[in-house]
PDB file of C-alpha atoms in Angstrom:
ATOM      1  CA  MET J 283      58.752  21.684 -83.751  1.00 71.00           C
ATOM      2  CA  PRO J 284      60.564  21.905 -80.383  1.00 89.00           C
ATOM      3  CA  MET J 285      64.119  21.166 -79.941  1.00 88.00           C
ATOM      4  CA  LEU J 286      67.014  20.557 -77.450  1.00 87.00           C
ATOM      5  CA  THR J 287      70.531  19.819 -77.472  1.00 91.00           C
ATOM      6  CA  HIS J 288      71.915  16.326 -76.408  1.00 88.00           C
ATOM      7  CA  ARG J 289      75.533  15.476 -76.522  1.00 86.00           C
ATOM      8  CA  GLY J 290      76.099  18.284 -79.065  1.00 85.00           C
ATOM      9  CA  ALA J 291      73.486  17.147 -81.469  1.00 90.00           C
ATOM     10  CA  ARG J 292      70.090  18.726 -82.091  1.00 94.00           C
ATOM     11  CA  VAL J 293      67.070  16.689 -80.987  1.00 96.00           C
ATOM     12  CA  HIS J 294      63.815  17.528 -82.598  1.00 97.00           C
ATOM     13  CA  TYR J 295      60.576  16.316 -80.984  1.00 98.00           C
ATOM     14  CA  ARG J 296      56.556  16.733 -81.429  1.00 97.00           C
ATOM     15  CA  ASP J 297      54.884  17.591 -78.100  1.00 97.00           C
ATOM     16  CA  GLU J 298      51.035  17.841 -78.579  1.00 97.00           C
ATOM     17  CA  GLY J 299      48.162  17.689 -76.412  1.00 97.00           C
ATOM     18  CA  SER J 300      47.522  17.341 -72.564  1.00 95.00           C
ATOM     19  CA  GLY J 301      46.847  14.692 -69.998  1.00 95.00           C
ATOM     20  CA  PRO J 302      48.901  11.540 -69.219  1.00 96.00           C
ATOM     21  CA  ALA J 303      52.102  11.419 -71.333  1.00 97.00           C
ATOM     22  CA  LEU J 304      52.545   9.124 -74.260  1.00 98.00           C
ATOM     23  CA  VAL J 305      56.093   8.662 -75.935  1.00 98.00           C
ATOM     24  CA  LEU J 306      55.839   7.428 -79.591  1.00 98.00           C
ATOM     25  CA  LEU J 307      59.280   5.988 -80.916  1.00 98.00           C
ATOM     26  CA  HIS J 308      59.150   5.597 -84.789  1.00 98.00           C
ATOM     27  CA  ALA J 309      60.421   2.835 -87.152  1.00 98.00           C
ATOM     28  CA  PHE J 310      63.585   2.791 -89.355  1.00 98.00           C
ATOM     29  CA  PRO J 311      64.179   4.497 -91.781  1.00 97.00           C
ATOM     30  CA  LEU J 312      61.413   7.011 -91.014  1.00 97.00           C
ATOM     31  CA  SER J 313      60.729   9.768 -88.602  1.00 98.00           C
ATOM     32  CA  SER J 314      58.237  11.168 -86.151  1.00 98.00           C
ATOM     33  CA  ALA J 315      56.087  12.167 -89.022  1.00 97.00           C
ATOM     34  CA  LEU J 316      55.065   8.458 -88.912  1.00 96.00           C
ATOM     35  CA  TRP J 317      52.708   9.318 -86.183  1.00 98.00           C
ATOM     36  CA  LYS J 318      50.780  12.100 -87.524  1.00 96.00           C
ATOM     37  CA  GLU J 319      47.369  10.190 -87.407  1.00 96.00           C
ATOM     38  CA  GLN J 320      48.132   9.120 -83.853  1.00 97.00           C
ATOM     39  CA  LEU J 321      49.228  12.858 -82.768  1.00 97.00           C
ATOM     40  CA  ASP J 322      45.657  14.167 -84.156  1.00 96.00           C
ATOM     41  CA  SER J 323      43.542  11.579 -82.456  1.00 96.00           C
ATOM     42  CA  LEU J 324      45.548  11.116 -79.125  1.00 97.00           C
ATOM     43  CA  ARG J 325      46.073  14.799 -78.244  1.00 96.00           C
ATOM     44  CA  THR J 326      42.641  15.295 -77.049  1.00 95.00           C
ATOM     45  CA  ASN J 327      43.103  13.004 -74.184  1.00 95.00           C
ATOM     46  CA  TYR J 328      46.795  12.515 -73.744  1.00 97.00           C
ATOM     47  CA  ARG J 329      50.273  14.608 -73.979  1.00 98.00           C
ATOM     48  CA  VAL J 330      51.989  12.939 -76.995  1.00 98.00           C
ATOM     49  CA  ILE J 331      55.712  13.278 -77.413  1.00 98.00           C
ATOM     50  CA  ALA J 332      57.103  12.039 -80.665  1.00 98.00           C
ATOM     51  CA  PRO J 333      60.954  12.528 -80.948  1.00 98.00           C
ATOM     52  CA  ASP J 334      62.899  12.272 -84.124  1.00 98.00           C
ATOM     53  CA  LEU J 335      65.430   9.752 -83.291  1.00 98.00           C
ATOM     54  CA  PRO J 336      69.228  10.519 -83.765  1.00 96.00           C
ATOM     55  CA  GLY J 337      69.890  11.364 -87.568  1.00 96.00           C
ATOM     56  CA  PHE J 338      66.270  11.198 -88.444  1.00 97.00           C
ATOM     57  CA  GLY J 339      64.022  13.877 -89.453  1.00 96.00           C
ATOM     58  CA  LYS J 340      65.114  17.133 -88.030  1.00 96.00           C
ATOM     59  CA  SER J 341      67.599  15.523 -85.441  1.00 97.00           C
ATOM     60  CA  GLN J 342      71.399  15.418 -86.176  1.00 96.00           C
ATOM     61  CA  PRO J 343      73.349  11.998 -85.567  1.00 94.00           C
ATOM     62  CA  LEU J 344      74.957  11.628 -82.395  1.00 91.00           C
ATOM     63  CA  ALA J 345      78.682  11.489 -82.124  1.00 89.00           C
ATOM     64  CA  GLY J 346      80.786   8.452 -81.533  1.00 88.00           C
ATOM     65  CA  GLU J 347      79.870   4.896 -82.055  1.00 90.00           C
ATOM     66  CA  PRO J 348      75.996   4.625 -82.562  1.00 92.00           C
ATOM     67  CA  SER J 349      74.018   2.303 -80.523  1.00 96.00           C
ATOM     68  CA  MET J 350      70.299   1.660 -79.490  1.00 97.00           C
ATOM     69  CA  GLU J 351      71.510   2.806 -75.845  1.00 96.00           C
ATOM     70  CA  ALA J 352      72.675   5.907 -77.216  1.00 96.00           C
ATOM     71  CA  PHE J 353      69.098   6.481 -79.208  1.00 97.00           C
ATOM     72  CA  ALA J 354      67.378   5.741 -75.730  1.00 97.00           C
ATOM     73  CA  GLU J 355      69.562   8.315 -73.915  1.00 96.00           C
ATOM     74  CA  SER J 356      68.559  11.067 -76.494  1.00 97.00           C
ATOM     75  CA  VAL J 357      64.866  10.259 -75.841  1.00 98.00           C
ATOM     76  CA  LEU J 358      65.256   9.956 -72.001  1.00 97.00           C
ATOM     77  CA  ALA J 359      66.960  13.639 -72.494  1.00 97.00           C
ATOM     78  CA  VAL J 360      63.665  14.885 -73.846  1.00 97.00           C
ATOM     79  CA  ILE J 361      61.558  13.272 -71.304  1.00 97.00           C
ATOM     80  CA  ASP J 362      63.662  14.838 -68.638  1.00 96.00           C
ATOM     81  CA  ALA J 363      63.755  18.171 -70.176  1.00 96.00           C
ATOM     82  CA  LEU J 364      60.015  18.182 -70.251  1.00 97.00           C
ATOM     83  CA  GLU J 365      59.784  17.415 -66.598  1.00 96.00           C
ATOM     84  CA  LEU J 366      57.960  14.357 -67.079  1.00 96.00           C
ATOM     85  CA  GLU J 367      57.907  12.404 -63.689  1.00 93.00           C
ATOM     86  CA  ARG J 368      55.965   9.526 -65.105  1.00 95.00           C
ATOM     87  CA  VAL J 369      55.161   8.347 -68.625  1.00 97.00           C
ATOM     88  CA  ARG J 370      51.760   6.624 -69.122  1.00 97.00           C
ATOM     89  CA  ALA J 371      53.221   4.334 -72.118  1.00 97.00           C
ATOM     90  CA  LEU J 372      56.137   4.027 -74.213  1.00 98.00           C
ATOM     91  CA  VAL J 373      55.077   2.836 -77.759  1.00 98.00           C
ATOM     92  CA  GLY J 374      57.726   1.528 -80.048  1.00 98.00           C
ATOM     93  CA  LEU J 375      57.391   0.692 -83.645  1.00 98.00           C
ATOM     94  CA  SER J 376      59.913  -1.589 -85.388  1.00 98.00           C
ATOM     95  CA  MET J 377      63.251   0.220 -84.375  1.00 98.00           C
ATOM     96  CA  GLY J 378      61.387   2.349 -81.873  1.00 98.00           C
ATOM     97  CA  GLY J 379      60.570  -1.102 -80.068  1.00 98.00           C
ATOM     98  CA  TYR J 380      64.393  -1.776 -79.940  1.00 98.00           C
ATOM     99  CA  VAL J 381      64.973   1.929 -78.393  1.00 98.00           C
ATOM    100  CA  ALA J 382      61.753   1.387 -76.158  1.00 98.00           C
ATOM    101  CA  LEU J 383      63.328  -1.903 -74.767  1.00 97.00           C
ATOM    102  CA  GLU J 384      66.399   0.049 -73.606  1.00 97.00           C
ATOM    103  CA  LEU J 385      64.376   3.038 -72.509  1.00 96.00           C
ATOM    104  CA  GLN J 386      62.281   1.245 -69.881  1.00 94.00           C
ATOM    105  CA  ARG J 387      65.467  -0.137 -68.383  1.00 92.00           C
ATOM    106  CA  ALA J 388      66.634   3.655 -67.817  1.00 92.00           C
ATOM    107  CA  MET J 389      63.416   4.758 -66.230  1.00 93.00           C
ATOM    108  CA  PRO J 390      62.479   2.526 -63.318  1.00 88.00           C
ATOM    109  CA  GLY J 391      59.443   3.575 -61.504  1.00 90.00           C
ATOM    110  CA  ARG J 392      58.503   6.209 -64.166  1.00 95.00           C
ATOM    111  CA  LEU J 393      56.678   3.991 -66.568  1.00 96.00           C
ATOM    112  CA  ASP J 394      52.975   2.774 -66.311  1.00 96.00           C
ATOM    113  CA  ALA J 395      52.712   0.502 -69.476  1.00 97.00           C
ATOM    114  CA  PHE J 396      54.718  -0.805 -72.746  1.00 94.00           C
ATOM    115  CA  VAL J 397      53.666  -1.016 -76.328  1.00 98.00           C
ATOM    116  CA  LEU J 398      55.772  -2.921 -78.978  1.00 98.00           C
ATOM    117  CA  ALA J 399      54.396  -2.890 -82.463  1.00 98.00           C
ATOM    118  CA  SER J 400      56.002  -4.726 -85.268  1.00 97.00           C
ATOM    119  CA  SER J 401      59.102  -5.416 -83.388  1.00 97.00           C
ATOM    120  CA  ARG J 402      60.993  -8.093 -81.531  1.00 96.00           C
ATOM    121  CA  SER J 403      63.142  -8.549 -78.484  1.00 97.00           C
ATOM    122  CA  SER J 404      65.773 -10.745 -80.081  1.00 96.00           C
ATOM    123  CA  SER J 405      69.284  -9.479 -81.399  1.00 96.00           C
ATOM    124  CA  ASP J 406      70.443  -9.884 -85.111  1.00 97.00           C
ATOM    125  CA  THR J 407      71.885 -12.922 -86.403  1.00 96.00           C
ATOM    126  CA  GLU J 408      75.551 -12.750 -87.761  1.00 97.00           C
ATOM    127  CA  ASP J 409      73.986 -13.061 -91.213  1.00 97.00           C
ATOM    128  CA  ALA J 410      71.502 -10.211 -90.410  1.00 96.00           C
ATOM    129  CA  ARG J 411      74.303  -7.942 -88.791  1.00 97.00           C
ATOM    130  CA  ARG J 412      76.586  -8.366 -91.858  1.00 97.00           C
ATOM    131  CA  ALA J 413      73.558  -7.635 -94.131  1.00 97.00           C
ATOM    132  CA  ARG J 414      72.961  -4.331 -92.188  1.00 97.00           C
ATOM    133  CA  GLU J 415      76.662  -3.350 -92.593  1.00 97.00           C
ATOM    134  CA  VAL J 416      76.501  -4.023 -96.470  1.00 97.00           C
ATOM    135  CA  MET J 417      73.333  -1.831 -96.556  1.00 97.00           C
ATOM    136  CA  ALA J 418      74.931   0.812 -94.324  1.00 97.00           C
ATOM    137  CA  ARG J 419      77.956   1.209 -96.779  1.00 97.00           C
ATOM    138  CA  ALA J 420      75.695   1.242 -99.673  1.00 97.00           C
ATOM    139  CA  VAL J 421      73.825   4.275 -98.050  1.00 97.00           C
ATOM    140  CA  GLU J 422      77.065   5.906 -97.372  1.00 96.00           C
ATOM    141  CA  GLU J 423      78.198   5.476-100.896  1.00 96.00           C
ATOM    142  CA  GLU J 424      75.156   5.854-103.048  1.00 95.00           C
ATOM    143  CA  GLY J 425      72.836   7.782-100.515  1.00 95.00           C
ATOM    144  CA  VAL J 426      69.662   7.206 -99.051  1.00 95.00           C
ATOM    145  CA  ASP J 427      67.679   6.392-101.944  1.00 93.00           C
ATOM    146  CA  VAL J 428      69.123   3.004-101.815  1.00 94.00           C
ATOM    147  CA  LEU J 429      66.822   2.587 -98.850  1.00 94.00           C
ATOM    148  CA  VAL J 430      63.831   3.607-101.041  1.00 94.00           C
ATOM    149  CA  GLU J 431      64.639   0.969-103.616  1.00 91.00           C
ATOM    150  CA  ARG J 432      65.296  -1.816-101.206  1.00 91.00           C
ATOM    151  CA  THR J 433      63.525  -1.138 -97.892  1.00 92.00           C
ATOM    152  CA  ALA J 434      60.486   0.811 -98.741  1.00 91.00           C
ATOM    153  CA  PRO J 435      58.814  -2.302-100.649  1.00 92.00           C
ATOM    154  CA  ASN J 436      58.867  -4.740 -97.705  1.00 94.00           C
ATOM    155  CA  LEU J 437      57.172  -1.942 -94.974  1.00 97.00           C
ATOM    156  CA  LEU J 438      53.789  -2.092 -96.337  1.00 97.00           C
ATOM    157  CA  SER J 439      51.445  -5.047 -97.230  1.00 96.00           C
ATOM    158  CA  ALA J 440      50.820  -6.137-100.893  1.00 94.00           C
ATOM    159  CA  ALA J 441      47.568  -4.425-100.700  1.00 94.00           C
ATOM    160  CA  ALA J 442      48.640  -0.874 -99.527  1.00 96.00           C
ATOM    161  CA  PRO J 443      47.643   1.801-102.154  1.00 96.00           C
ATOM    162  CA  GLU J 444      50.143   3.701-104.334  1.00 96.00           C
ATOM    163  CA  LYS J 445      49.689   7.039-102.563  1.00 96.00           C
ATOM    164  CA  LEU J 446      50.720   5.408 -99.268  1.00 97.00           C
ATOM    165  CA  ARG J 447      53.856   3.854-100.670  1.00 96.00           C
ATOM    166  CA  ARG J 448      54.851   7.258-102.267  1.00 96.00           C
ATOM    167  CA  ALA J 449      54.371   8.843 -98.977  1.00 96.00           C
ATOM    168  CA  VAL J 450      56.686   6.464 -97.064  1.00 97.00           C
ATOM    169  CA  GLU J 451      59.323   6.867-100.011  1.00 96.00           C
ATOM    170  CA  ARG J 452      59.315  10.405 -99.374  1.00 96.00           C
ATOM    171  CA  LEU J 453      59.716  10.240 -95.700  1.00 96.00           C
ATOM    172  CA  ILE J 454      62.543   8.005 -96.220  1.00 97.00           C
ATOM    173  CA  SER J 455      64.505  10.351 -98.732  1.00 95.00           C
ATOM    174  CA  GLU J 456      63.995  13.083 -96.107  1.00 95.00           C
ATOM    175  CA  ASN J 457      66.690  11.480 -93.921  1.00 96.00           C
ATOM    176  CA  SER J 458      70.280  11.674 -93.860  1.00 93.00           C
ATOM    177  CA  ALA J 459      72.604   9.058 -95.029  1.00 95.00           C
ATOM    178  CA  LYS J 460      74.609   9.267 -92.152  1.00 96.00           C
ATOM    179  CA  GLY J 461      71.867   9.000 -89.803  1.00 96.00           C
ATOM    180  CA  THR J 462      70.521   5.991 -91.491  1.00 97.00           C
ATOM    181  CA  ALA J 463      73.747   4.045 -91.744  1.00 97.00           C
ATOM    182  CA  ASP J 464      74.237   4.795 -88.062  1.00 97.00           C
ATOM    183  CA  ALA J 465      71.017   3.340 -87.425  1.00 98.00           C
ATOM    184  CA  LEU J 466      71.855   0.318 -89.386  1.00 98.00           C
ATOM    185  CA  ARG J 467      74.831  -0.386 -87.346  1.00 97.00           C
ATOM    186  CA  ALA J 468      73.047   0.211 -84.069  1.00 98.00           C
ATOM    187  CA  MET J 469      70.485  -2.213 -84.870  1.00 98.00           C
ATOM    188  CA  GLY J 470      73.000  -4.701 -85.792  1.00 97.00           C
ATOM    189  CA  ARG J 471      74.620  -4.295 -82.519  1.00 96.00           C
ATOM    190  CA  ARG J 472      71.411  -4.070 -80.332  1.00 97.00           C
ATOM    191  CA  ARG J 473      71.342  -6.575 -77.279  1.00 96.00           C
ATOM    192  CA  ASP J 474      69.032  -9.536 -77.026  1.00 97.00           C
ATOM    193  CA  PHE J 475      66.285  -8.665 -74.646  1.00 97.00           C
ATOM    194  CA  THR J 476      64.475 -11.893 -74.695  1.00 97.00           C
ATOM    195  CA  PRO J 477      65.937 -13.399 -71.531  1.00 97.00           C
ATOM    196  CA  LEU J 478      65.152 -10.009 -69.705  1.00 96.00           C
ATOM    197  CA  LEU J 479      61.482  -9.755 -70.811  1.00 97.00           C
ATOM    198  CA  GLY J 480      60.443 -11.513 -67.801  1.00 95.00           C
ATOM    199  CA  GLN J 481      61.523  -8.510 -65.751  1.00 94.00           C
ATOM    200  CA  ILE J 482      59.159  -6.153 -67.494  1.00 95.00           C
ATOM    201  CA  ALA J 483      56.276  -6.277 -64.873  1.00 93.00           C
ATOM    202  CA  CYS J 484      54.385  -3.379 -66.180  1.00 94.00           C
ATOM    203  CA  PRO J 485      51.176  -3.949 -68.616  1.00 97.00           C
ATOM    204  CA  ALA J 486      52.426  -4.385 -72.313  1.00 97.00           C
ATOM    205  CA  LEU J 487      50.816  -4.650 -75.522  1.00 98.00           C
ATOM    206  CA  VAL J 488      52.324  -6.335 -78.696  1.00 98.00           C
ATOM    207  CA  ILE J 489      50.663  -5.220 -81.828  1.00 98.00           C
ATOM    208  CA  ALA J 490      51.252  -6.911 -85.065  1.00 97.00           C
ATOM    209  CA  GLY J 491      50.122  -6.699 -88.483  1.00 98.00           C
ATOM    210  CA  GLN J 492      48.794  -9.801 -90.022  1.00 96.00           C
ATOM    211  CA  ALA J 493      50.592  -9.182 -93.462  1.00 97.00           C
ATOM    212  CA  ASP J 494      53.862  -8.268 -91.835  1.00 97.00           C
ATOM    213  CA  LEU J 495      56.633 -10.107 -93.338  1.00 91.00           C
ATOM    214  CA  LEU J 496      59.536  -8.491 -91.331  1.00 94.00           C
ATOM    215  CA  SER J 497      57.952  -9.179 -87.831  1.00 95.00           C
ATOM    216  CA  THR J 498      55.585 -11.697 -87.962  1.00 94.00           C
ATOM    217  CA  PRO J 499      52.548 -12.563 -86.224  1.00 95.00           C
ATOM    218  CA  GLU J 500      54.154 -15.649 -84.857  1.00 95.00           C
ATOM    219  CA  GLU J 501      56.833 -13.609 -83.404  1.00 95.00           C
ATOM    220  CA  ALA J 502      54.486 -11.308 -81.776  1.00 96.00           C
ATOM    221  CA  ALA J 503      52.784 -14.137 -80.215  1.00 96.00           C
ATOM    222  CA  ALA J 504      55.854 -15.264 -78.662  1.00 96.00           C
ATOM    223  CA  LEU J 505      56.696 -11.933 -77.448  1.00 97.00           C
ATOM    224  CA  ALA J 506      53.506 -11.272 -75.699  1.00 97.00           C
ATOM    225  CA  ALA J 507      53.690 -14.581 -74.083  1.00 97.00           C
ATOM    226  CA  ALA J 508      57.094 -13.889 -72.729  1.00 97.00           C
ATOM    227  CA  LEU J 509      56.018 -10.667 -71.090  1.00 98.00           C
ATOM    228  CA  PRO J 510      54.325 -11.184 -67.431  1.00 97.00           C
ATOM    229  CA  ASN J 511      51.824  -8.921 -68.403  1.00 96.00           C
ATOM    230  CA  GLY J 512      51.609  -9.088 -72.116  1.00 97.00           C
ATOM    231  CA  THR J 513      48.605  -9.087 -74.495  1.00 97.00           C
ATOM    232  CA  LYS J 514      48.704  -9.365 -78.372  1.00 97.00           C
ATOM    233  CA  ARG J 515      46.603  -7.630 -80.842  1.00 97.00           C
ATOM    234  CA  LEU J 516      46.750  -8.556 -84.521  1.00 97.00           C
ATOM    235  CA  ILE J 517      45.573  -5.813 -86.996  1.00 97.00           C
ATOM    236  CA  PRO J 518      44.050  -7.686 -90.271  1.00 96.00           C
ATOM    237  CA  GLY J 519      45.413  -7.012 -93.735  1.00 94.00           C
ATOM    238  CA  ALA J 520      48.414  -4.519 -92.560  1.00 97.00           C
ATOM    239  CA  GLY J 521      51.939  -4.818 -93.171  1.00 97.00           C
ATOM    240  CA  HIS J 522      55.068  -3.804 -91.077  1.00 98.00           C
ATOM    241  CA  LEU J 523      53.806  -0.018 -90.750  1.00 98.00           C
ATOM    242  CA  THR J 524      50.744  -1.035 -88.713  1.00 97.00           C
ATOM    243  CA  CYS J 525      50.149   2.697 -87.716  1.00 97.00           C
ATOM    244  CA  LEU J 526      50.431   4.120 -91.107  1.00 97.00           C
ATOM    245  CA  GLU J 527      48.513   1.409 -93.040  1.00 97.00           C
ATOM    246  CA  ALA J 528      45.708   1.008 -90.398  1.00 97.00           C
ATOM    247  CA  PRO J 529      45.739   4.079 -88.524  1.00 97.00           C
ATOM    248  CA  SER J 530      42.283   3.822 -87.019  1.00 97.00           C
ATOM    249  CA  GLU J 531      42.559   0.314 -86.096  1.00 97.00           C
ATOM    250  CA  PHE J 532      46.079   0.772 -84.432  1.00 98.00           C
ATOM    251  CA  THR J 533      44.872   3.741 -82.558  1.00 97.00           C
ATOM    252  CA  ALA J 534      41.979   1.857 -81.308  1.00 97.00           C
ATOM    253  CA  ALA J 535      43.868  -0.876 -79.833  1.00 97.00           C
ATOM    254  CA  LEU J 536      46.300   1.402 -78.221  1.00 97.00           C
ATOM    255  CA  VAL J 537      43.502   3.178 -76.504  1.00 96.00           C
ATOM    256  CA  GLU J 538      41.492   0.294 -75.658  1.00 96.00           C
ATOM    257  CA  PHE J 539      44.887  -0.850 -73.909  1.00 97.00           C
ATOM    258  CA  LEU J 540      45.346   2.467 -72.235  1.00 96.00           C
ATOM    259  CA  GLN J 541      42.021   2.788 -70.884  1.00 94.00           C
ATOM    260  CA  GLY J 542      42.279  -0.712 -69.433  1.00 93.00           C
ATOM    261  CA  LEU J 543      45.200   0.085 -67.323  1.00 90.00           C
ATOM    262  CA  GLN J 544      44.668  -0.270 -63.399  1.00 70.00           C
ATOM    263  CA  ILE J 545      46.877   2.843 -62.541  1.00 64.00           C
ATOM    264  CA  GLY J 546      47.442   3.089 -58.944  1.00 44.00           C
ATOM    265  CA  VAL J 547      45.214   0.000 -58.035  1.00 34.00           C
TER     266      VAL J 547
END
């Protein structure tokens, strides 16, 4: 896996295929391995870049106060290092969507389209922020297995096969305690993008799992309606990790959206 150094920290990323560039940003508390099915499917027609966000996978945590802005800066460092003048689409799932919202502000004129999956634009409530801090401290004191016990069950639908549940748990357990604690605090501090959605002029796709209890289909509908050029795609039966639980349906929705873009028209 390629690697660069950003702010003194190692940043790993996957870079496969050729063609228009897609940047895939993974959910909490996983890594770029989340996107294996999409990498395999999309690399024939696209150049697919999937970073490990700071503190996840093989990327090291960043120094200083954790924030979604800092996470976005690390992804932009990858985009710039690869000398990508334009990105066909940013695709962010859950926490990756929070990063994508920050990142699209940092690259005006370089982005054709925007995809938010199982995500939201609002910031945390005070109660949610306190809950994230409690979880961050638990991770620091007890290790990342706390997330396997408390977070993993909510990431998939009740109908998800046991094999997939075990795979998700393995991906979670491969991350560092510091990286996941940092991300919890960064998510708790993220800005509210809801008032800014009207400024995102590029075509946008919002993907939601019908059985997602964390980012509901109703929230996805409101998010798509608030985006000037937003559309929504609902994936039947899928929980929060739509790209893992329904990989073919997720990829088909993404490809249909990308093929419908009127670039340069």
